[in-house]
Every structure is written in C-alpha cells, then in structure tokens.
Amino acid sequence: MMERQRKIKQRRPDYKMKTIQQVQRELATFKKFKPHEIVNFIGL
C-alpha cells in the first residue's frame, strides 16, 4: 500500500500520503462480508 502512495507522490508532489495508522483505521471501518451476502449481491 505504501509503495503505491510513494509512486503517486513522485508524480504529484502535492499529494499527501496517508500514515499506516490512517490506512488501518480506514480498513477497520469496512463491514466484513459473509460468503452468502456476496452470492446474493451478485445474484447467483
């Protein structure tokens, strides 16, 4: 994840990189999907 942000920063110097803690906090806010929920969403 951080490598991707470094590449963006090289192309766009004004880009503000997220800290590892910020990324972890964002990922923790996503709801965990159960397998049957994904199947229902796709419509299988």
PDB file of N, CA and C in Angstrom:
ATOM      1  N   MET A   1       0.835  -1.192   0.000  1.00  0.00           N
ATOM      2  CA  MET A   1       0.000   0.000   0.000  1.00  0.00           C
ATOM      3  C   MET A   1       0.876   1.250   0.000  1.00  0.00           C
ATOM      4  N   MET A   2       1.875   1.272   0.822  1.00  0.00           N
ATOM      5  CA  MET A   2       2.709   2.469   0.933  1.00  0.00           C
ATOM      6  C   MET A   2       3.510   2.695  -0.354  1.00  0.00           C
ATOM      7  N   GLU A   3       3.902   1.614  -1.015  1.00  0.00           N
ATOM      8  CA  GLU A   3       4.662   1.750  -2.266  1.00  0.00           C
ATOM      9  C   GLU A   3       3.828   2.478  -3.312  1.00  0.00           C
ATOM     10  N   ARG A   4       2.555   2.147  -3.374  1.00  0.00           N
ATOM     11  CA  ARG A   4       1.650   2.815  -4.325  1.00  0.00           C
ATOM     12  C   ARG A   4       1.578   4.309  -4.027  1.00  0.00           C
ATOM     13  N   GLN A   5       1.483   4.641  -2.752  1.00  0.00           N
ATOM     14  CA  GLN A   5       1.409   6.052  -2.374  1.00  0.00           C
ATOM     15  C   GLN A   5       2.703   6.785  -2.709  1.00  0.00           C
ATOM     16  N   ARG A   6       3.851   6.109  -2.567  1.00  0.00           N
ATOM     17  CA  ARG A   6       5.131   6.740  -2.910  1.00  0.00           C
ATOM     18  C   ARG A   6       5.189   7.066  -4.398  1.00  0.00           C
ATOM     19  N   LYS A   7       4.690   6.151  -5.225  1.00  0.00           N
ATOM     20  CA  LYS A   7       4.694   6.389  -6.673  1.00  0.00           C
ATOM     21  C   LYS A   7       3.799   7.570  -7.033  1.00  0.00           C
ATOM     22  N   ILE A   8       2.640   7.657  -6.387  1.00  0.00           N
ATOM     23  CA  ILE A   8       1.737   8.789  -6.626  1.00  0.00           C
ATOM     24  C   ILE A   8       2.430  10.080  -6.197  1.00  0.00           C
ATOM     25  N   LYS A   9       3.115  10.036  -5.049  1.00  0.00           N
ATOM     26  CA  LYS A   9       3.810  11.223  -4.524  1.00  0.00           C
ATOM     27  C   LYS A   9       4.901  11.685  -5.492  1.00  0.00           C
ATOM     28  N   GLN A  10       5.575  10.742  -6.168  1.00  0.00           N
ATOM     29  CA  GLN A  10       6.606  11.111  -7.146  1.00  0.00           C
ATOM     30  C   GLN A  10       5.993  11.851  -8.326  1.00  0.00           C
ATOM     31  N   ARG A  11       4.825  11.402  -8.759  1.00  0.00           N
ATOM     32  CA  ARG A  11       4.159  12.053  -9.895  1.00  0.00           C
ATOM     33  C   ARG A  11       3.502  13.362  -9.494  1.00  0.00           C
ATOM     34  N   ARG A  12       2.970  13.399  -8.282  1.00  0.00           N
ATOM     35  CA  ARG A  12       2.252  14.591  -7.798  1.00  0.00           C
ATOM     36  C   ARG A  12       2.816  14.999  -6.446  1.00  0.00           C
ATOM     37  N   PRO A  13       3.795  15.892  -6.431  1.00  0.00           N
ATOM     38  CA  PRO A  13       4.450  16.280  -5.170  1.00  0.00           C
ATOM     39  C   PRO A  13       3.496  16.842  -4.112  1.00  0.00           C
ATOM     40  N   ASP A  14       2.352  17.386  -4.530  1.00  0.00           N
ATOM     41  CA  ASP A  14       1.417  17.959  -3.559  1.00  0.00           C
ATOM     42  C   ASP A  14       0.526  16.897  -2.901  1.00  0.00           C
ATOM     43  N   TYR A  15       0.648  15.630  -3.325  1.00  0.00           N
ATOM     44  CA  TYR A  15      -0.157  14.538  -2.771  1.00  0.00           C
ATOM     45  C   TYR A  15       0.228  14.286  -1.316  1.00  0.00           C
ATOM     46  N   LYS A  16      -0.760  14.199  -0.431  1.00  0.00           N
ATOM     47  CA  LYS A  16      -0.498  13.933   0.977  1.00  0.00           C
ATOM     48  C   LYS A  16      -0.628  12.428   1.238  1.00  0.00           C
ATOM     49  N   MET A  17       0.480  11.816   1.605  1.00  0.00           N
ATOM     50  CA  MET A  17       0.473  10.383   1.887  1.00  0.00           C
ATOM     51  C   MET A  17      -0.228  10.103   3.209  1.00  0.00           C
ATOM     52  N   LYS A  18      -0.945   8.978   3.248  1.00  0.00           N
ATOM     53  CA  LYS A  18      -1.593   8.552   4.486  1.00  0.00           C
ATOM     54  C   LYS A  18      -0.575   7.775   5.319  1.00  0.00           C
ATOM     55  N   THR A  19      -0.724   7.874   6.627  1.00  0.00           N
ATOM     56  CA  THR A  19       0.131   7.080   7.503  1.00  0.00           C
ATOM     57  C   THR A  19      -0.423   5.655   7.557  1.00  0.00           C
ATOM     58  N   ILE A  20       0.389   4.743   8.028  1.00  0.00           N
ATOM     59  CA  ILE A  20      -0.054   3.351   8.158  1.00  0.00           C
ATOM     60  C   ILE A  20      -1.255   3.278   9.098  1.00  0.00           C
ATOM     61  N   GLN A  21      -1.235   4.100  10.147  1.00  0.00           N
ATOM     62  CA  GLN A  21      -2.341   4.106  11.109  1.00  0.00           C
ATOM     63  C   GLN A  21      -3.638   4.582  10.450  1.00  0.00           C
ATOM     64  N   GLN A  22      -3.552   5.585   9.584  1.00  0.00           N
ATOM     65  CA  GLN A  22      -4.746   6.074   8.891  1.00  0.00           C
ATOM     66  C   GLN A  22      -5.326   4.988   7.990  1.00  0.00           C
ATOM     67  N   VAL A  23      -4.459   4.281   7.280  1.00  0.00           N
ATOM     68  CA  VAL A  23      -4.913   3.213   6.382  1.00  0.00           C
ATOM     69  C   VAL A  23      -5.566   2.095   7.194  1.00  0.00           C
ATOM     70  N   GLN A  24      -4.945   1.711   8.303  1.00  0.00           N
ATOM     71  CA  GLN A  24      -5.508   0.649   9.143  1.00  0.00           C
ATOM     72  C   GLN A  24      -6.864   1.057   9.705  1.00  0.00           C
ATOM     73  N   ARG A  25      -7.000   2.321  10.105  1.00  0.00           N
ATOM     74  CA  ARG A  25      -8.269   2.818  10.636  1.00  0.00           C
ATOM     75  C   ARG A  25      -9.356   2.753   9.571  1.00  0.00           C
ATOM     76  N   GLU A  26      -9.014   3.138   8.337  1.00  0.00           N
ATOM     77  CA  GLU A  26      -9.996   3.090   7.244  1.00  0.00           C
ATOM     78  C   GLU A  26     -10.434   1.663   6.962  1.00  0.00           C
ATOM     79  N   LEU A  27      -9.473   0.740   6.914  1.00  0.00           N
ATOM     80  CA  LEU A  27      -9.812  -0.653   6.626  1.00  0.00           C
ATOM     81  C   LEU A  27     -10.679  -1.250   7.732  1.00  0.00           C
ATOM     82  N   ALA A  28     -10.485  -0.817   8.956  1.00  0.00           N
ATOM     83  CA  ALA A  28     -11.262  -1.341  10.081  1.00  0.00           C
ATOM     84  C   ALA A  28     -12.720  -0.892  10.021  1.00  0.00           C
ATOM     85  N   THR A  29     -13.010   0.192   9.306  1.00  0.00           N
ATOM     86  CA  THR A  29     -14.388   0.682   9.246  1.00  0.00           C
ATOM     87  C   THR A  29     -15.243  -0.081   8.234  1.00  0.00           C
ATOM     88  N   PHE A  30     -14.613  -0.843   7.332  1.00  0.00           N
ATOM     89  CA  PHE A  30     -15.378  -1.594   6.343  1.00  0.00           C
ATOM     90  C   PHE A  30     -16.063  -2.784   6.991  1.00  0.00           C
ATOM     91  N   LYS A  31     -17.297  -3.021   6.592  1.00  0.00           N
ATOM     92  CA  LYS A  31     -18.058  -4.157   7.101  1.00  0.00           C
ATOM     93  C   LYS A  31     -17.501  -5.437   6.483  1.00  0.00           C
ATOM     94  N   LYS A  32     -17.365  -6.471   7.297  1.00  0.00           N
ATOM     95  CA  LYS A  32     -16.910  -7.768   6.800  1.00  0.00           C
ATOM     96  C   LYS A  32     -18.083  -8.458   6.102  1.00  0.00           C
ATOM     97  N   PHE A  33     -17.865  -8.920   4.875  1.00  0.00           N
ATOM     98  CA  PHE A  33     -18.911  -9.605   4.122  1.00  0.00           C
ATOM     99  C   PHE A  33     -18.876 -11.092   4.410  1.00  0.00           C
ATOM    100  N   LYS A  34     -20.049 -11.687   4.480  1.00  0.00           N
ATOM    101  CA  LYS A  34     -20.153 -13.132   4.616  1.00  0.00           C
ATOM    102  C   LYS A  34     -20.349 -13.706   3.216  1.00  0.00           C
ATOM    103  N   PRO A  35     -19.895 -14.936   2.981  1.00  0.00           N
ATOM    104  CA  PRO A  35     -19.980 -15.512   1.628  1.00  0.00           C
ATOM    105  C   PRO A  35     -21.373 -15.458   1.008  1.00  0.00           C
ATOM    106  N   HIS A  36     -22.417 -15.740   1.792  1.00  0.00           N
ATOM    107  CA  HIS A  36     -23.766 -15.749   1.205  1.00  0.00           C
ATOM    108  C   HIS A  36     -24.206 -14.339   0.808  1.00  0.00           C
ATOM    109  N   GLU A  37     -23.693 -13.310   1.480  1.00  0.00           N
ATOM    110  CA  GLU A  37     -24.043 -11.935   1.115  1.00  0.00           C
ATOM    111  C   GLU A  37     -23.482 -11.584  -0.262  1.00  0.00           C
ATOM    112  N   ILE A  38     -22.279 -12.040  -0.533  1.00  0.00           N
ATOM    113  CA  ILE A  38     -21.660 -11.772  -1.841  1.00  0.00           C
ATOM    114  C   ILE A  38     -22.437 -12.493  -2.937  1.00  0.00           C
ATOM    115  N   VAL A  39     -22.813 -13.750  -2.674  1.00  0.00           N
ATOM    116  CA  VAL A  39     -23.572 -14.528  -3.660  1.00  0.00           C
ATOM    117  C   VAL A  39     -24.911 -13.854  -3.938  1.00  0.00           C
ATOM    118  N   ASN A  40     -25.589 -13.382  -2.908  1.00  0.00           N
ATOM    119  CA  ASN A  40     -26.874 -12.700  -3.091  1.00  0.00           C
ATOM    120  C   ASN A  40     -26.696 -11.397  -3.857  1.00  0.00           C
ATOM    121  N   PHE A  41     -25.627 -10.677  -3.580  1.00  0.00           N
ATOM    122  CA  PHE A  41     -25.375  -9.405  -4.256  1.00  0.00           C
ATOM    123  C   PHE A  41     -25.153  -9.631  -5.748  1.00  0.00           C
ATOM    124  N   ILE A  42     -24.368 -10.666  -6.078  1.00  0.00           N
ATOM    125  CA  ILE A  42     -24.095 -10.966  -7.487  1.00  0.00           C
ATOM    126  C   ILE A  42     -25.349 -11.515  -8.159  1.00  0.00           C
ATOM    127  N   GLY A  43     -26.171 -12.206  -7.394  1.00  0.00           N
ATOM    128  CA  GLY A  43     -27.417 -12.745  -7.934  1.00  0.00           C
ATOM    129  C   GLY A  43     -27.300 -14.174  -8.418  1.00  0.00           C
ATOM    130  N   LEU A  44     -26.420 -14.948  -7.805  1.00  0.00           N
ATOM    131  CA  LEU A  44     -26.266 -16.356  -8.205  1.00  0.00           C
ATOM    132  C   LEU A  44     -27.219 -17.243  -7.434  1.00  0.00           C
TER     133      LEU A  44
END
